[in-house]
XYZ file of C-alpha atoms in Angstrom:
395
model
C -40.604 70.531 -58.473
C -42.998 68.148 -60.214
C -42.526 65.394 -57.555
C -43.834 67.760 -54.819
C -47.247 68.182 -56.478
C -50.229 66.320 -55.049
C -51.685 63.850 -57.553
C -55.428 63.519 -58.110
C -55.366 59.933 -56.818
C -53.693 60.752 -53.480
C -55.466 61.439 -50.218
C -54.090 64.194 -47.963
C -52.575 61.573 -45.614
C -50.912 59.725 -48.495
C -49.468 62.997 -49.828
C -48.143 64.012 -46.391
C -46.494 60.574 -45.951
C -44.894 60.700 -49.430
C -43.394 64.183 -48.929
C -42.097 63.302 -45.439
C -40.535 60.139 -46.836
C -38.758 62.236 -49.491
C -37.058 64.442 -46.869
C -33.758 62.556 -46.843
C -33.519 61.896 -50.596
C -34.403 65.548 -51.413
C -32.013 66.847 -48.701
C -34.750 69.001 -47.107
C -35.226 70.297 -43.551
C -38.493 69.701 -41.701
C -39.336 73.374 -42.158
C -38.984 72.977 -45.916
C -41.165 69.847 -45.747
C -43.806 71.826 -43.813
C -43.701 74.664 -46.366
C -44.223 72.229 -49.301
C -47.167 70.464 -47.620
C -48.827 73.696 -46.401
C -48.515 75.212 -49.859
C -50.028 72.128 -51.530
C -52.867 71.566 -49.032
C -53.578 75.212 -48.069
C -52.671 74.579 -44.428
C -50.612 76.485 -41.872
C -49.059 73.843 -39.574
C -45.555 73.946 -38.145
C -42.784 71.487 -38.916
C -43.286 69.542 -35.633
C -46.833 68.606 -36.657
C -45.721 66.812 -39.795
C -42.625 65.364 -38.152
C -44.654 63.765 -35.320
C -47.324 62.531 -37.744
C -44.684 60.815 -39.876
C -42.935 59.284 -36.821
C -46.264 57.883 -35.534
C -46.904 56.271 -38.916
C -43.450 54.637 -38.895
C -43.982 53.209 -35.380
C -47.368 51.842 -36.359
C -45.824 50.135 -39.381
C -43.170 48.469 -37.183
C -45.795 47.225 -34.703
C -47.955 45.669 -37.436
C -45.130 44.361 -39.613
C -45.011 40.993 -37.792
C -48.780 40.587 -37.962
C -48.818 41.317 -41.716
C -46.112 38.710 -42.316
C -48.037 36.149 -40.256
C -51.157 36.714 -42.385
C -49.109 36.078 -45.532
C -47.909 32.822 -44.074
C -51.491 31.880 -43.222
C -52.595 32.555 -46.802
C -49.726 30.444 -48.115
C -50.741 27.577 -45.818
C -54.312 27.794 -47.130
C -52.998 27.618 -50.683
C -50.863 24.552 -49.809
C -53.861 22.800 -48.228
C -55.927 23.594 -51.321
C -53.243 21.965 -53.513
C -53.294 18.851 -51.331
C -57.089 18.682 -51.637
C -56.792 18.948 -55.430
C -54.248 16.092 -55.410
C -56.586 13.904 -53.352
C -59.468 14.645 -55.738
C -57.299 13.568 -58.695
C -56.224 10.400 -56.853
C -59.867 9.521 -56.116
C -60.819 10.114 -59.745
C -57.965 7.897 -61.000
C -58.881 5.166 -58.502
C -62.505 5.325 -59.680
C -61.385 5.001 -63.333
C -59.119 2.030 -62.466
C -61.951 0.366 -60.558
C -64.381 0.808 -63.451
C -61.784 -0.606 -65.848
C -61.266 -3.637 -63.593
C -65.029 -4.261 -63.388
C -65.330 -3.906 -67.168
C -62.495 -6.394 -67.781
C -63.973 -8.911 -65.305
C -67.375 -8.623 -67.007
C -65.754 -9.248 -70.381
C -63.998 -12.361 -69.068
C -67.273 -13.686 -67.644
C -68.900 -13.050 -71.030
C -66.197 -15.146 -72.721
C -66.684 -17.974 -70.229
C -70.412 -18.015 -71.012
C -69.659 -18.014 -74.735
C -67.228 -20.914 -74.333
C -69.835 -22.927 -72.418
C -72.423 -22.210 -75.107
C -70.244 -22.954 -78.138
C -68.104 -25.876 -76.915
C -71.228 -28.061 -77.084
C -71.450 -27.598 -80.884
C -70.401 -30.588 -82.962
C -67.103 -30.711 -84.852
C -66.149 -33.790 -86.866
C -63.545 -35.971 -85.076
C -59.917 -36.005 -86.191
C -60.201 -39.671 -87.320
C -56.560 -40.668 -87.258
C -55.266 -44.204 -86.686
C -51.659 -44.691 -85.380
C -49.315 -48.065 -84.920
C -45.116 -49.542 -82.141
C -41.346 -48.274 -82.504
C -37.749 -48.383 -81.303
C -35.952 -45.411 -79.740
C -32.492 -43.791 -80.126
C -30.572 -41.046 -78.276
C -32.371 -38.360 -80.295
C -35.418 -36.230 -79.547
C -37.725 -34.339 -81.867
C -39.062 -30.785 -81.886
C -42.187 -30.487 -84.048
C -43.062 -26.855 -84.717
C -46.743 -26.063 -85.236
C -47.379 -22.404 -85.966
C -49.851 -20.059 -87.666
C -52.830 -22.378 -88.148
C -55.202 -19.380 -88.408
C -58.214 -21.596 -87.757
C -61.443 -19.962 -88.891
C -60.095 -18.152 -91.941
C -61.368 -19.133 -95.391
C -59.096 -18.625 -98.404
C -59.996 -19.206 -102.034
C -57.560 -17.593 -104.443
C -55.497 -18.786 -107.411
C -52.595 -19.618 -105.088
C -54.365 -21.454 -102.281
C -57.577 -22.831 -100.792
C -58.039 -23.102 -97.041
C -60.852 -23.763 -94.565
C -61.444 -25.903 -91.471
C -61.648 -29.099 -93.529
C -58.340 -28.362 -95.266
C -56.786 -27.495 -91.885
C -57.635 -31.003 -90.669
C -56.261 -32.575 -93.874
C -52.965 -30.675 -93.534
C -52.628 -31.720 -89.892
C -53.139 -35.335 -91.048
C -50.341 -34.799 -93.573
C -48.071 -33.266 -90.924
C -48.720 -36.179 -88.542
C -47.738 -38.573 -91.370
C -44.484 -36.646 -91.888
C -43.688 -36.661 -88.151
C -44.264 -40.420 -87.943
C -42.053 -40.942 -91.011
C -39.248 -38.877 -89.417
C -39.777 -40.776 -86.161
C -39.360 -44.084 -87.985
C -36.105 -42.785 -89.477
C -34.627 -41.101 -86.378
C -36.128 -43.263 -83.589
C -36.704 -40.249 -81.285
C -37.680 -40.883 -77.670
C -39.349 -37.568 -76.807
C -41.267 -35.084 -78.917
C -41.513 -31.385 -78.029
C -44.483 -29.861 -79.845
C -44.039 -26.070 -80.009
C -47.249 -24.148 -80.676
C -45.891 -20.925 -82.155
C -48.996 -18.720 -81.893
C -51.782 -17.523 -84.187
C -53.613 -20.810 -83.667
C -56.764 -18.874 -84.576
C -57.381 -16.293 -87.254
C -59.062 -14.041 -84.691
C -61.074 -10.930 -85.346
C -58.629 -8.209 -84.429
C -60.362 -5.759 -86.755
C -63.539 -4.578 -85.080
C -67.070 -5.091 -86.506
C -70.077 -6.392 -84.523
C -68.543 -7.407 -81.183
C -70.986 -10.169 -80.207
C -70.680 -11.831 -83.607
C -66.910 -11.604 -83.252
C -67.062 -13.334 -79.862
C -69.092 -16.226 -81.296
C -66.714 -16.592 -84.259
C -63.575 -16.410 -82.138
C -64.812 -19.022 -79.654
C -65.719 -21.305 -82.540
C -62.154 -20.917 -83.828
C -60.724 -21.793 -80.391
C -62.983 -24.843 -80.275
C -61.904 -26.045 -83.726
C -58.180 -25.650 -83.118
C -58.296 -27.159 -79.604
C -60.013 -30.303 -80.874
C -57.871 -30.642 -84.011
C -54.565 -30.077 -82.205
C -55.713 -32.409 -79.424
C -56.418 -35.175 -81.941
C -53.100 -34.389 -83.650
C -51.267 -34.969 -80.339
C -53.317 -38.121 -79.682
C -52.276 -39.487 -83.085
C -48.600 -39.103 -82.132
C -48.887 -40.218 -78.507
C -48.184 -43.911 -79.190
C -45.036 -43.117 -81.182
C -42.995 -41.472 -78.400
C -42.122 -42.195 -74.779
C -43.213 -38.680 -73.921
C -44.782 -35.666 -75.643
C -44.278 -32.200 -74.122
C -46.344 -29.308 -75.494
C -45.061 -25.720 -75.286
C -46.943 -22.635 -76.423
C -46.640 -18.893 -77.010
C -49.383 -16.491 -78.042
C -49.573 -14.672 -81.355
C -50.904 -11.270 -82.320
C -54.101 -12.641 -83.905
C -55.392 -14.036 -80.612
C -55.679 -10.842 -78.583
C -59.130 -9.987 -77.191
C -59.174 -6.292 -78.079
C -59.154 -5.146 -81.723
C -57.095 -2.140 -80.570
C -53.606 -3.412 -79.730
C -53.021 -0.363 -77.489
C -55.874 -1.547 -75.205
C -54.648 -5.153 -75.105
C -53.700 -6.540 -71.682
C -50.653 -8.789 -71.485
C -51.680 -12.422 -70.947
C -55.210 -11.992 -72.343
C -54.625 -13.941 -75.564
C -57.034 -16.605 -76.750
C -54.124 -18.891 -77.707
C -53.945 -19.531 -73.959
C -57.393 -21.161 -74.083
C -56.055 -23.751 -76.528
C -53.471 -25.071 -74.064
C -56.088 -24.902 -71.293
C -58.394 -27.175 -73.324
C -55.481 -29.477 -74.191
C -54.657 -29.742 -70.485
C -58.179 -30.974 -69.816
C -58.081 -33.423 -72.733
C -54.805 -35.061 -71.621
C -55.222 -34.821 -67.847
C -55.227 -38.627 -67.479
C -52.300 -39.369 -69.823
C -48.912 -39.530 -68.078
C -46.853 -39.426 -71.267
C -48.408 -36.146 -72.512
C -47.400 -32.963 -70.655
C -49.185 -29.725 -71.535
C -47.337 -26.642 -70.333
C -50.284 -24.257 -70.119
C -48.216 -21.241 -69.066
C -45.192 -20.010 -70.987
C -42.006 -20.056 -68.900
C -41.253 -16.305 -69.179
C -44.477 -14.586 -70.257
C -47.341 -15.284 -72.673
C -45.181 -14.293 -75.675
C -41.836 -15.870 -74.647
C -41.331 -19.509 -73.673
C -38.216 -21.511 -72.845
C -37.503 -25.209 -72.489
C -34.487 -27.516 -72.361
C -33.905 -30.675 -74.356
C -31.548 -33.600 -73.912
C -28.145 -32.466 -72.579
C -29.595 -29.240 -71.116
C -29.793 -27.451 -74.475
C -31.824 -24.256 -73.939
C -34.440 -23.237 -76.520
C -36.448 -20.007 -76.564
C -39.750 -19.785 -78.426
C -41.523 -16.609 -79.604
C -44.289 -15.941 -82.090
C -42.200 -13.389 -83.986
C -44.455 -10.336 -84.257
C -42.288 -8.532 -81.677
C -38.954 -9.835 -82.999
C -36.929 -10.148 -86.182
C -34.217 -12.580 -87.250
C -31.747 -9.690 -86.977
C -32.385 -8.818 -83.323
C -34.041 -11.810 -81.644
C -30.798 -13.406 -80.371
C -29.449 -10.153 -78.923
C -32.774 -9.026 -77.417
C -33.709 -12.311 -75.740
C -30.185 -12.930 -74.445
C -29.899 -9.440 -72.943
C -33.466 -9.581 -71.612
C -33.139 -12.955 -69.851
C -29.418 -12.848 -69.122
C -28.997 -16.367 -70.542
C -27.822 -17.180 -74.063
C -29.824 -20.027 -75.643
C -28.678 -22.726 -78.025
C -31.590 -22.050 -80.400
C -34.641 -19.837 -80.903
C -37.892 -20.885 -82.607
C -40.029 -18.250 -84.367
C -43.208 -18.122 -86.488
C -45.334 -15.256 -87.826
C -43.611 -14.818 -91.215
C -45.335 -17.823 -92.838
C -42.241 -19.457 -94.334
C -39.604 -21.892 -93.124
C -36.066 -20.615 -92.620
C -32.894 -21.629 -90.797
C -29.979 -19.397 -89.795
C -27.236 -18.911 -87.190
C -26.399 -15.764 -85.232
C -23.451 -15.823 -82.794
C -23.665 -19.652 -82.681
C -27.393 -19.484 -81.785
C -29.585 -21.401 -84.237
C -32.632 -19.460 -85.462
C -35.466 -21.748 -86.576
C -38.314 -20.033 -88.386
C -41.493 -22.063 -88.854
C -43.936 -21.509 -91.708
C -47.728 -21.557 -91.602
C -50.434 -24.169 -92.033
C -52.691 -21.674 -93.830
C -50.286 -20.830 -96.679
C -50.841 -17.818 -98.956
C -53.979 -15.871 -97.963
C -55.543 -12.814 -99.620
C -53.169 -10.532 -97.723
C -50.235 -12.327 -99.348
C -51.817 -11.949 -102.786
C -52.330 -8.203 -102.216
C -48.681 -7.874 -101.144
C -47.509 -10.041 -104.098
C -46.138 -12.673 -101.712
C -46.387 -16.359 -102.547
C -45.604 -19.376 -100.420
C -46.798 -22.864 -99.677
C -48.200 -24.165 -96.391
C -45.257 -25.634 -94.491
C -43.941 -26.504 -91.054
C -40.582 -27.743 -89.786
C -39.157 -30.501 -87.617
C -35.879 -30.320 -85.667
C -33.886 -33.297 -84.422
C -31.909 -32.560 -81.251
C -29.300 -34.527 -79.295
C -27.308 -33.970 -76.129
C -24.226 -33.086 -78.195
C -25.929 -30.739 -80.668
C -29.062 -28.660 -80.100
C -29.989 -28.846 -83.793
C -28.795 -32.112 -85.287
C -30.859 -31.658 -88.441
C -33.742 -29.603 -89.849
C -36.694 -31.009 -91.817
C -38.517 -28.654 -94.190
C -42.056 -30.103 -94.377
C -44.490 -29.075 -97.119
C -48.190 -29.648 -96.378
C -49.751 -29.473 -99.869
């Protein structure tokens, strides 16, 4: 039979073991086994020789079986320890990367502080506004101030805009607020800064030049908005300033690298807090109530308002998203970002959309969008969160 032949790769011992192991399956006697092996190897041993040799091999295998298994376990333990070492190496590498990122972010913040110190000393013309005494009613005012985009220069057939025009439009808005105040006799004024106070430089060029430009924008808007608040301060018992950050004020040009809370709009309220530190009737809420992009406040009668910039929300989903997110349904939501005034209701929640101070820029022209610079004023009472809505043009 072919299976009884010795292969070229087998040693004599391997061949003897294979034939002996085939005894049962081939239904052979030990004498037949001896005849096959002797014939293949040219030997002349009796059956007892091969039988004893095979039995000794089997006993040796049984004795060493436990030791062989133990060695396998030992190898497996070495492999497990090696995996743990690899995990620790990866953890150390990730910790090193996180540490380097933290150091880099701290260095960048220190750089901005130095830039602020250097640029805040530059001269900007004062706001130059003169105010004058009034009576009060049971109404309060919400003056929305969104999308100033300080630092941008626009000169197209629809619109002109620069820092000087920004100041002129804020003068005009202050006039409108004082006129509404004379009509409504409001006691308190909530000024809601809706984000994008600065134009920013969210598209990357020379980083240092961007830093200088951005800090100059923060300086301009902080001083102008501060003077705007000062012009209104004598007209109300109290002014409360709320603020959310917009997408134009992030530090990193790449929005995927942006860290929550690192928006330059936050510097504006910080500067305003310093400017009005000694004035009891002006309250600057430097930190938004929920996070840097979502604020909340209550007016007379406990009416709850939410404020967002609007880049992360739309009129269609803002009521549902904010209500489900916070667990509390508001009376009204204030938004900006879309550069036009609008007023709507969704499930009895009033949606107030504020326009922009900048008006139609080159982006709007490219997209065939026109619109005037505008802001809005809301009158609120204890009985009704939005008593009336003023659509204010700033041209």
